[in-house]
Coordinates of C-alpha atoms in Angstrom, one line a residue:
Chain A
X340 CA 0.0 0.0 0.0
X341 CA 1.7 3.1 -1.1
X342 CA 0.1 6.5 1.2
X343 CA 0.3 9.8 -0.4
X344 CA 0.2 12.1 2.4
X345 CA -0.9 15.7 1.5
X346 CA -2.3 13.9 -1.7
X347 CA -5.4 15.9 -2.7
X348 CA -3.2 18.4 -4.9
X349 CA -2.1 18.1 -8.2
X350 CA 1.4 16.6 -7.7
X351 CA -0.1 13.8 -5.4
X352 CA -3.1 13.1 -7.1
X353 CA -1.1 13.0 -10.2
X354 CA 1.4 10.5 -9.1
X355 CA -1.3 8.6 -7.1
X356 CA -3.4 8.0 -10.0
X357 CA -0.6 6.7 -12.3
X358 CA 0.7 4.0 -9.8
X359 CA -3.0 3.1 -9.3
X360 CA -3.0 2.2 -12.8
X361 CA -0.2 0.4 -12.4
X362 CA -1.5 -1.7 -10.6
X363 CA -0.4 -0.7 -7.0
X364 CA -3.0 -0.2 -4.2
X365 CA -3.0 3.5 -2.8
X366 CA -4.4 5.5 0.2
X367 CA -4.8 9.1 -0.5
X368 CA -4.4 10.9 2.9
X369 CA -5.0 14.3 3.9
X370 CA -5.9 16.5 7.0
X371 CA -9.5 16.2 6.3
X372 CA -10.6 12.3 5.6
X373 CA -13.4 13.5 3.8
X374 CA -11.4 15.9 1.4
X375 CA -9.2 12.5 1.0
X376 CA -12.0 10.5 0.5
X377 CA -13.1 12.8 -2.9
X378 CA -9.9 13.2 -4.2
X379 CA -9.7 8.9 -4.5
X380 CA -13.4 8.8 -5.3
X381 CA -12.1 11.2 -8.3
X382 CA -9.6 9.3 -9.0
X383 CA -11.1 5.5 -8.6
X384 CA -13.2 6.7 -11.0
X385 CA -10.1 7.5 -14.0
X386 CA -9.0 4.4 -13.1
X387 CA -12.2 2.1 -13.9
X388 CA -12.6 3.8 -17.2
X389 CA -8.8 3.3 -17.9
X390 CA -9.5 -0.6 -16.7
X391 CA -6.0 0.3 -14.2
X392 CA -6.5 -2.7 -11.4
X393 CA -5.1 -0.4 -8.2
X394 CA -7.6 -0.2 -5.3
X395 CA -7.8 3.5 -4.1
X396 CA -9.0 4.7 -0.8
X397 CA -9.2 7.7 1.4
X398 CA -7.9 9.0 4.6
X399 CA -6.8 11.0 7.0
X400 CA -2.5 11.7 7.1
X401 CA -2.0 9.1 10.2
X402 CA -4.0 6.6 9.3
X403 CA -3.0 6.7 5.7
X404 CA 0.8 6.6 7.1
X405 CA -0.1 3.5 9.4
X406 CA -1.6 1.7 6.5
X407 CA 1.1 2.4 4.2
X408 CA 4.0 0.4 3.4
X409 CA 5.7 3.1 1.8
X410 CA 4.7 6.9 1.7
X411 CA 4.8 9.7 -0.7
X412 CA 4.8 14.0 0.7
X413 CA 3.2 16.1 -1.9
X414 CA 2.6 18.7 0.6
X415 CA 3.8 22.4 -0.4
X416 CA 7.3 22.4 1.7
X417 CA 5.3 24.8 4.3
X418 CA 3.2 22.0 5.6
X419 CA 5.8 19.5 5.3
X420 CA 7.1 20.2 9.2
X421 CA 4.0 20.6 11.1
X422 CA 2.7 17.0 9.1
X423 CA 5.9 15.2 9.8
X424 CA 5.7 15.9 13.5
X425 CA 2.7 13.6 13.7
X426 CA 3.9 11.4 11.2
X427 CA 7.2 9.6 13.6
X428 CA 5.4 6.6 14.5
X429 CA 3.1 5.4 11.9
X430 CA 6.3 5.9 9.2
X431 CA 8.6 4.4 11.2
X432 CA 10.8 1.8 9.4
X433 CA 9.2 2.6 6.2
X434 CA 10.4 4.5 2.8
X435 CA 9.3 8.1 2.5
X436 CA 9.6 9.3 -0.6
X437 CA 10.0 12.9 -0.5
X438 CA 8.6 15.1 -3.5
X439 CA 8.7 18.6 -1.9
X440 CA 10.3 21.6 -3.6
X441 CA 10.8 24.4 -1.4
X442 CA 9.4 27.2 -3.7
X443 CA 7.9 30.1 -3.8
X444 CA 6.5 33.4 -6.0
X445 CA 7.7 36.5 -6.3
X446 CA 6.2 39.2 -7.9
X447 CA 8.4 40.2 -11.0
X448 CA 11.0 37.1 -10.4
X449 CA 8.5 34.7 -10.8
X450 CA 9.5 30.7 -8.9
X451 CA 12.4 31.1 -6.3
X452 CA 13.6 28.7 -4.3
X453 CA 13.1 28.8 -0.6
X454 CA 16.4 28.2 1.5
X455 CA 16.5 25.1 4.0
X456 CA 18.4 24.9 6.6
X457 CA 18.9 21.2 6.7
X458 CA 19.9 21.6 2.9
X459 CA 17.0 20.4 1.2
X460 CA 12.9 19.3 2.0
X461 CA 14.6 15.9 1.7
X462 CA 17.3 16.1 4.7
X463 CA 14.8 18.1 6.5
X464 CA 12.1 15.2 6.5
X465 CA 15.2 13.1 7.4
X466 CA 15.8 14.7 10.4
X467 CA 12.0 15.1 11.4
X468 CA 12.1 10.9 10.6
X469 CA 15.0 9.1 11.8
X470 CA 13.6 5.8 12.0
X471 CA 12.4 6.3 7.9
X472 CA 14.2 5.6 4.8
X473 CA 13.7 8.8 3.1
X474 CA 13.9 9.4 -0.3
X475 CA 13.9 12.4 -2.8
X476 CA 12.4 11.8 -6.0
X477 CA 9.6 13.4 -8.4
X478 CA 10.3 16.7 -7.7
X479 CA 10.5 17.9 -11.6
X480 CA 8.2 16.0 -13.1
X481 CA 4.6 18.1 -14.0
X482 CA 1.8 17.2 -12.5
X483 CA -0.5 18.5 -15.1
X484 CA 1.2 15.7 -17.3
X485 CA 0.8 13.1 -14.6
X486 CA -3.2 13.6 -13.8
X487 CA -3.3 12.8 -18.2
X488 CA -3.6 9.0 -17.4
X489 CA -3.3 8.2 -21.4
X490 CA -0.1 11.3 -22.2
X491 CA 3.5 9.1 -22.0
X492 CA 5.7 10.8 -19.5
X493 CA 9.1 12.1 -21.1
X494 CA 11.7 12.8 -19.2
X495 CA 14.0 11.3 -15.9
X496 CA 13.4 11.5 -12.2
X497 CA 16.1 12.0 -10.4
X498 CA 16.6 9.7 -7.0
X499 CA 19.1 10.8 -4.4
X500 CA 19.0 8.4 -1.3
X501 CA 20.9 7.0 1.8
X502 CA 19.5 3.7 1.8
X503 CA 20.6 1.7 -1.1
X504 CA 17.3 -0.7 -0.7
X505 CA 14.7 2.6 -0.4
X506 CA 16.5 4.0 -3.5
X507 CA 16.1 0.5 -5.1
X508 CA 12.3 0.7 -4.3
X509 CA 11.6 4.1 -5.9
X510 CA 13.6 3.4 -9.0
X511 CA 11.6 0.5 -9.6
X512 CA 8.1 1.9 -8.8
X513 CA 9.6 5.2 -10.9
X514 CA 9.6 2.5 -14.2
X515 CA 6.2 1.6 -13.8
X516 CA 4.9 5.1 -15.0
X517 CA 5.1 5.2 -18.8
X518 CA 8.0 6.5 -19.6
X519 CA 9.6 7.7 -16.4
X520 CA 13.4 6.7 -16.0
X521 CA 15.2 6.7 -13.1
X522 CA 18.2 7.8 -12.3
X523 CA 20.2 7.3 -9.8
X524 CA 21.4 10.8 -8.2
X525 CA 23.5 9.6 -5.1
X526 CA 22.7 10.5 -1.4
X527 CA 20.1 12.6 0.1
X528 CA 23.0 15.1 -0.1
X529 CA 22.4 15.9 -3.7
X530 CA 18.5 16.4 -3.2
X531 CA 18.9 20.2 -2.8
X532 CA 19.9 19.9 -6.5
X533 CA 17.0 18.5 -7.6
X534 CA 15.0 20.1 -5.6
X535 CA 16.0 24.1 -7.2
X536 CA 15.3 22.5 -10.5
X537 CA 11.6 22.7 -10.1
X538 CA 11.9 26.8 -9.3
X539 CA 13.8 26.9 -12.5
X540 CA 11.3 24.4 -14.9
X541 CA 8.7 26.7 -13.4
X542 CA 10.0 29.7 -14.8
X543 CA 11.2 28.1 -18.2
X544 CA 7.4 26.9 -18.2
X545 CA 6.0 30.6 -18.1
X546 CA 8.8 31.6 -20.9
X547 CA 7.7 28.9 -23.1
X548 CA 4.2 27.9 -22.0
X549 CA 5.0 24.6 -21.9
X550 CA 5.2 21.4 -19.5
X551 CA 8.7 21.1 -18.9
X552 CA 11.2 18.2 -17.7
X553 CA 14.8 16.9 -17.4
X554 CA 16.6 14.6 -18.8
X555 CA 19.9 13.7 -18.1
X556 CA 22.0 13.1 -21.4
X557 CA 25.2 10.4 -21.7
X558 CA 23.6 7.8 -18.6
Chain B
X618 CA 36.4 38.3 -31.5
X619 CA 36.1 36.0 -28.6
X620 CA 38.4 36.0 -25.3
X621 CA 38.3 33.0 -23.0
X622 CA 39.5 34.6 -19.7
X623 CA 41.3 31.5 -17.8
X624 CA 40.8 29.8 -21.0
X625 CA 43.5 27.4 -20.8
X626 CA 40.9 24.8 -18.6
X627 CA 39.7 21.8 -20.2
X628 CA 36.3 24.0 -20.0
X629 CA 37.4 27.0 -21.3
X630 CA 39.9 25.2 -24.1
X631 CA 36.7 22.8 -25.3
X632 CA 34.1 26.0 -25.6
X633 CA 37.2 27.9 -27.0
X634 CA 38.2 24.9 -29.8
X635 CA 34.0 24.6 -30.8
X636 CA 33.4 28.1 -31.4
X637 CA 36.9 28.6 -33.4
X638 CA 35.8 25.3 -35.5
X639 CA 32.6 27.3 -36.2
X640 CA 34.4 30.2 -37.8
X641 CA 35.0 32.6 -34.8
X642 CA 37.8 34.5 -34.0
X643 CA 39.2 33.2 -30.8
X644 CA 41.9 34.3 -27.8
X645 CA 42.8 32.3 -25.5
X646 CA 43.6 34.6 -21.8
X647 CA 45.5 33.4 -19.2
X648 CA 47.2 35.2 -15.9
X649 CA 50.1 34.2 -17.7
X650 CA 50.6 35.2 -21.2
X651 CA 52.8 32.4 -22.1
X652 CA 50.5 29.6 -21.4
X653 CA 47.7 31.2 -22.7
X654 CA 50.3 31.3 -26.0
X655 CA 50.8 27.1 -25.4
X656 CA 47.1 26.6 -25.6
X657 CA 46.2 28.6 -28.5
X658 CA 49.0 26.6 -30.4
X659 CA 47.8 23.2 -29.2
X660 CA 44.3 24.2 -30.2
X661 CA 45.5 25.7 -33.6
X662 CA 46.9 22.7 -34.9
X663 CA 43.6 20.4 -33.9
X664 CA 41.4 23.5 -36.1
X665 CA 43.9 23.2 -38.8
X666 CA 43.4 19.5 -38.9
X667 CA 39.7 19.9 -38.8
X668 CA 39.5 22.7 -41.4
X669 CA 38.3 24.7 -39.1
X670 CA 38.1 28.5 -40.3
X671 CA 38.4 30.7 -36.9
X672 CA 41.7 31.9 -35.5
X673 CA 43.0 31.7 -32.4
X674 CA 45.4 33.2 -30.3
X675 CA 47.2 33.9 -26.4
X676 CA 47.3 36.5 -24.6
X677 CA 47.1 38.0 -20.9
X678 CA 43.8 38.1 -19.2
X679 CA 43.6 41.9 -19.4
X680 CA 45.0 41.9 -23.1
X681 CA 42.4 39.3 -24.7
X682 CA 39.4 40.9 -22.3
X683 CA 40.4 44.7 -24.4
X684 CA 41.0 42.7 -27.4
X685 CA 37.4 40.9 -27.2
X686 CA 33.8 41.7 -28.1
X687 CA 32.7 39.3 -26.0
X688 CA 34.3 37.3 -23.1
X689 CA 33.5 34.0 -21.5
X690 CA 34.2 33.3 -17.7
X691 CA 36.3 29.8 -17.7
X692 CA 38.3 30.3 -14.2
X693 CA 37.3 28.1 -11.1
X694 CA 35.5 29.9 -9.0
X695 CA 38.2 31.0 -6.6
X696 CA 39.3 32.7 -9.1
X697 CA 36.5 35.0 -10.5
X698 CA 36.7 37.5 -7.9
X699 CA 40.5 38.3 -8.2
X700 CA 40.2 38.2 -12.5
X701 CA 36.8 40.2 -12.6
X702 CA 38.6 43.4 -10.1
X703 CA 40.8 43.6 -12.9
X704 CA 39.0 43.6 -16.2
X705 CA 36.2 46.1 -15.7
X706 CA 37.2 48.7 -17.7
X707 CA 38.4 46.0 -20.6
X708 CA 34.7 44.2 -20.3
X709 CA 32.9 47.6 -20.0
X710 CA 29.7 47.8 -22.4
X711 CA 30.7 44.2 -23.4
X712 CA 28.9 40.6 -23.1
X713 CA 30.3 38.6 -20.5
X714 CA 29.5 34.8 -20.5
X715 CA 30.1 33.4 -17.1
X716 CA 30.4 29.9 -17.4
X717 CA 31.5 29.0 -14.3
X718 CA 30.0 26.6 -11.2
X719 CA 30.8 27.1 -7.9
X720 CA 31.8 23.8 -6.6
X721 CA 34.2 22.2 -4.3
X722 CA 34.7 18.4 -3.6
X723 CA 35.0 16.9 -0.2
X724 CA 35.7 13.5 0.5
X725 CA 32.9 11.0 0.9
X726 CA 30.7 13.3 -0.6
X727 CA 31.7 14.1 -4.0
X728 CA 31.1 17.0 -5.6
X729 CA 29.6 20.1 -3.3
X730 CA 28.3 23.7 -4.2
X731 CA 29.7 26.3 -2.8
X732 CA 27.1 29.0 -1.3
X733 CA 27.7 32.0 -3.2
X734 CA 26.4 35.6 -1.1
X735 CA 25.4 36.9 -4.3
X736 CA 23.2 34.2 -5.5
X737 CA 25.5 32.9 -8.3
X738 CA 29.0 33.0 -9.7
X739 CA 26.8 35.1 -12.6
X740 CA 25.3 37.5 -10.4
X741 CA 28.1 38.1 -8.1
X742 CA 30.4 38.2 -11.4
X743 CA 27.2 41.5 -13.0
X744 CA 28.1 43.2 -9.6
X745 CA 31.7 43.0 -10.2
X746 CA 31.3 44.2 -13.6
X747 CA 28.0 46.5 -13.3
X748 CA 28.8 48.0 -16.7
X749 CA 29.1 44.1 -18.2
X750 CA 25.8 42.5 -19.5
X751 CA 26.4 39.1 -17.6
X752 CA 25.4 36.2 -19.6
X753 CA 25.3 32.7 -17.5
X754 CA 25.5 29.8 -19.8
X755 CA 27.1 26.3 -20.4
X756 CA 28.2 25.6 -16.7
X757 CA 26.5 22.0 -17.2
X758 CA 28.2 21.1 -20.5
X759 CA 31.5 18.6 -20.4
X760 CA 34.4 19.9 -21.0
X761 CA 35.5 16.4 -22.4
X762 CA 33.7 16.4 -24.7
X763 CA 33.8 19.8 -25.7
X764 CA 37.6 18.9 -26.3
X765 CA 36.7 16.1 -28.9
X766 CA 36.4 18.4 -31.8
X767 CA 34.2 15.3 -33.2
X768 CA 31.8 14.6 -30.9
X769 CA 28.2 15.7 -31.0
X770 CA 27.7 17.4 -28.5
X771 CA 23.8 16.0 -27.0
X772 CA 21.9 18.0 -24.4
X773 CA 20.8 22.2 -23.7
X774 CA 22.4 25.1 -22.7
X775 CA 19.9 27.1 -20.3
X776 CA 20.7 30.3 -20.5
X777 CA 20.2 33.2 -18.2
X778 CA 20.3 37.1 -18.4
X779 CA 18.8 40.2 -18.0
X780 CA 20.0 42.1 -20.6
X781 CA 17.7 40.3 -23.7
X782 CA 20.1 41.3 -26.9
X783 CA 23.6 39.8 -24.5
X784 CA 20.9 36.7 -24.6
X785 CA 20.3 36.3 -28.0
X786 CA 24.2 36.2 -29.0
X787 CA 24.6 34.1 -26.5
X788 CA 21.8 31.5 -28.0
X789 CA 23.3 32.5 -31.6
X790 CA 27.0 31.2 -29.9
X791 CA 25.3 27.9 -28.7
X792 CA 23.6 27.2 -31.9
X793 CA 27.1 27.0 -33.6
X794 CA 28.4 24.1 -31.5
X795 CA 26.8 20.8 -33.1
X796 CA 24.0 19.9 -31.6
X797 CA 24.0 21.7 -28.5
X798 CA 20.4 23.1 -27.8
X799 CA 20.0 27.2 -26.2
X800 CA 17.2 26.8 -23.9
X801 CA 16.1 30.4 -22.7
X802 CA 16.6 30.4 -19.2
X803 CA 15.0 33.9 -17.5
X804 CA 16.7 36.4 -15.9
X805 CA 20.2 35.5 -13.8
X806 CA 18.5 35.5 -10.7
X807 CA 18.0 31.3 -12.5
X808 CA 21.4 31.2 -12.6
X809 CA 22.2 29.4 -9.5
X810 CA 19.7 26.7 -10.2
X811 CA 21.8 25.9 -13.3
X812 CA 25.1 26.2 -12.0
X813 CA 23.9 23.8 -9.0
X814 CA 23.1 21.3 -11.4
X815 CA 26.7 21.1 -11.9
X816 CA 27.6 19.0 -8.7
X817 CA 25.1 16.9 -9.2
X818 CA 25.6 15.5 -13.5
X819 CA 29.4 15.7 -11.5
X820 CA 27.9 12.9 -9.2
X821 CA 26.0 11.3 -11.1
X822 CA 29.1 11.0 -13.8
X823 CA 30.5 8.7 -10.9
X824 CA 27.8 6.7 -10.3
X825 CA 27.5 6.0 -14.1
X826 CA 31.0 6.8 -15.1
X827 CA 29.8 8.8 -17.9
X828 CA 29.6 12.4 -19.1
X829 CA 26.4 13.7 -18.3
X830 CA 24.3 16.5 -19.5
X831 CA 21.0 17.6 -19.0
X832 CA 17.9 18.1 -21.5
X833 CA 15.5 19.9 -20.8
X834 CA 12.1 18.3 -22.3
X835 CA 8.4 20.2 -23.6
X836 CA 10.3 22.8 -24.8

């Protein structure tokens, strides 16, 4: 059961709803159970017409986290501390995969990134987490893109990890959403990387009006 | 004419080599006038074997920045402070492409960006030279293969200014190097998101022992 915790927005639902059609079962969780429970009724519903065979299912944050044998945060980066603090327990021993970009808007300069102490979202969840494998990953890829259950993906996600095994996990879950590649990025070190890409894609969006991605060229 | 100013880097030879190749008139700057002299001969001989049609030439730092219509920034980072206090009456009113990526590398954790007060190498590099139009471009492009004068290059240059027409020659320059991609970055307040990605297609060249690049895709 994969959670995705802070999972009614676009990032979450998107990523939610193609693993559901892949065929894993997911929990949607958010602060409110009942704005969960929408969001995967929303979603159940893409899936049956798509004929994906992922159950989908509604909840709040903690219990979504308990149920979960692995959990995705697609909260904005501002809610990702006061959501981890009730999270220690019910992720415990688990992967987390981390999908935060610290970001925000600025009139005239458009996306900037928002500086972390800890680095990145990623080290930061770490910290809040000790006894969970996190895991950065996702960060770049559009979400308008994702919630288009029949649009092929193009581009790489980028997976930066301590755990060798939780890295393992993502990449492989990463190649079950046509046609996401993963690539291995190294430790949780090199999130912060990853993570200011999304500021700049955003802006490169507004320039072009496009959907934009990265791929790495030469791996 | 185009000066590379510390040019006699793998980075600043390989951009140097490509756009001489492409029919532009190239010196080579160095602290010391001397080996700025070595490299221009080395690289002469390779365009003369290639039929390439630029020139190229040595010269001091201060000489080839006077000499230059245009200059490109291919010092380590160290180094851009000390250079640019020099050279901003030679690079007044001119383009200034600052190629470079603040990095260090520490052991057991590979390759590191180094904080930069200003934002970026680029926008520390514009306030050094506020009578420059600061151009950042090709910090994520291998030198390596820049050097083979054969190789297609694959993958984007994002490129990021505020001064529009120092952009467009800049993405006129890129589109002479076979088959590298400009990919209109914003402003240079972007430029640290692009020179961060730096350490980590350093990182990830470990992991894969390759040469990486980056693409980016939708655009």
């Amino acid at each position: 059961m994969l959670a995705f915790l802070g999972g009614t927005g676009p990032e979450g639902k998107g990523l939610a709803l193609r693993l559901a059609l892949a065929g894993e079962n997911v929990v949607i969780g958010s602060r409110d159970a009942q704005r969960a429970g929408a969001a995967a009724e929303e979603l159940a519903a893409i899936i049956q017409d798509s004929a994906g065979h992922g159950s989908i299912d509604g909840a709040d944050n903690v219990d979504a986290a308990q149920r979960s044998d692995a959990a995705f945060l697609t909260v904005p980066y501002e809610a990702q501390r006061p959501m981890l603090e009730q999270l220690g327990a019910p992720l415990s021993g688990k992967v987390v995969v981390n999908v935060i970009a610290p970001m925000r808007f600025e009139r005239g300069k458009g996306a900037i990134a928002v500086p972390v102490d800890a680095g990145s979202a990623a080290e930061e969840a770490q910290s809040l987490l000790p006894d969970s494998h996190v895991v950065a990953a996702f960060q770049n890829v559009s979400a308008e893109e994702l919630q288009e259950p029949h649009h092929n993906m193009v581009g790489d996600v980028v997976i930066c990890a301590d755990d060798p095994d939780a890295k393992s996990l993502v990449m492989t879950l990463t190649q079950k959403i046509p046609d996401l590649r993963p690539v291995d990025g190294g430790g949780l070190l090199n999130a912060k990387y990853v993570e200011q890409i999304t500021p700049l894609l955003v802006n490169i969006n507004r320039i072009y009006k496009a959907h934009s991605g990265i791929r790495i060229t030469g791996v």
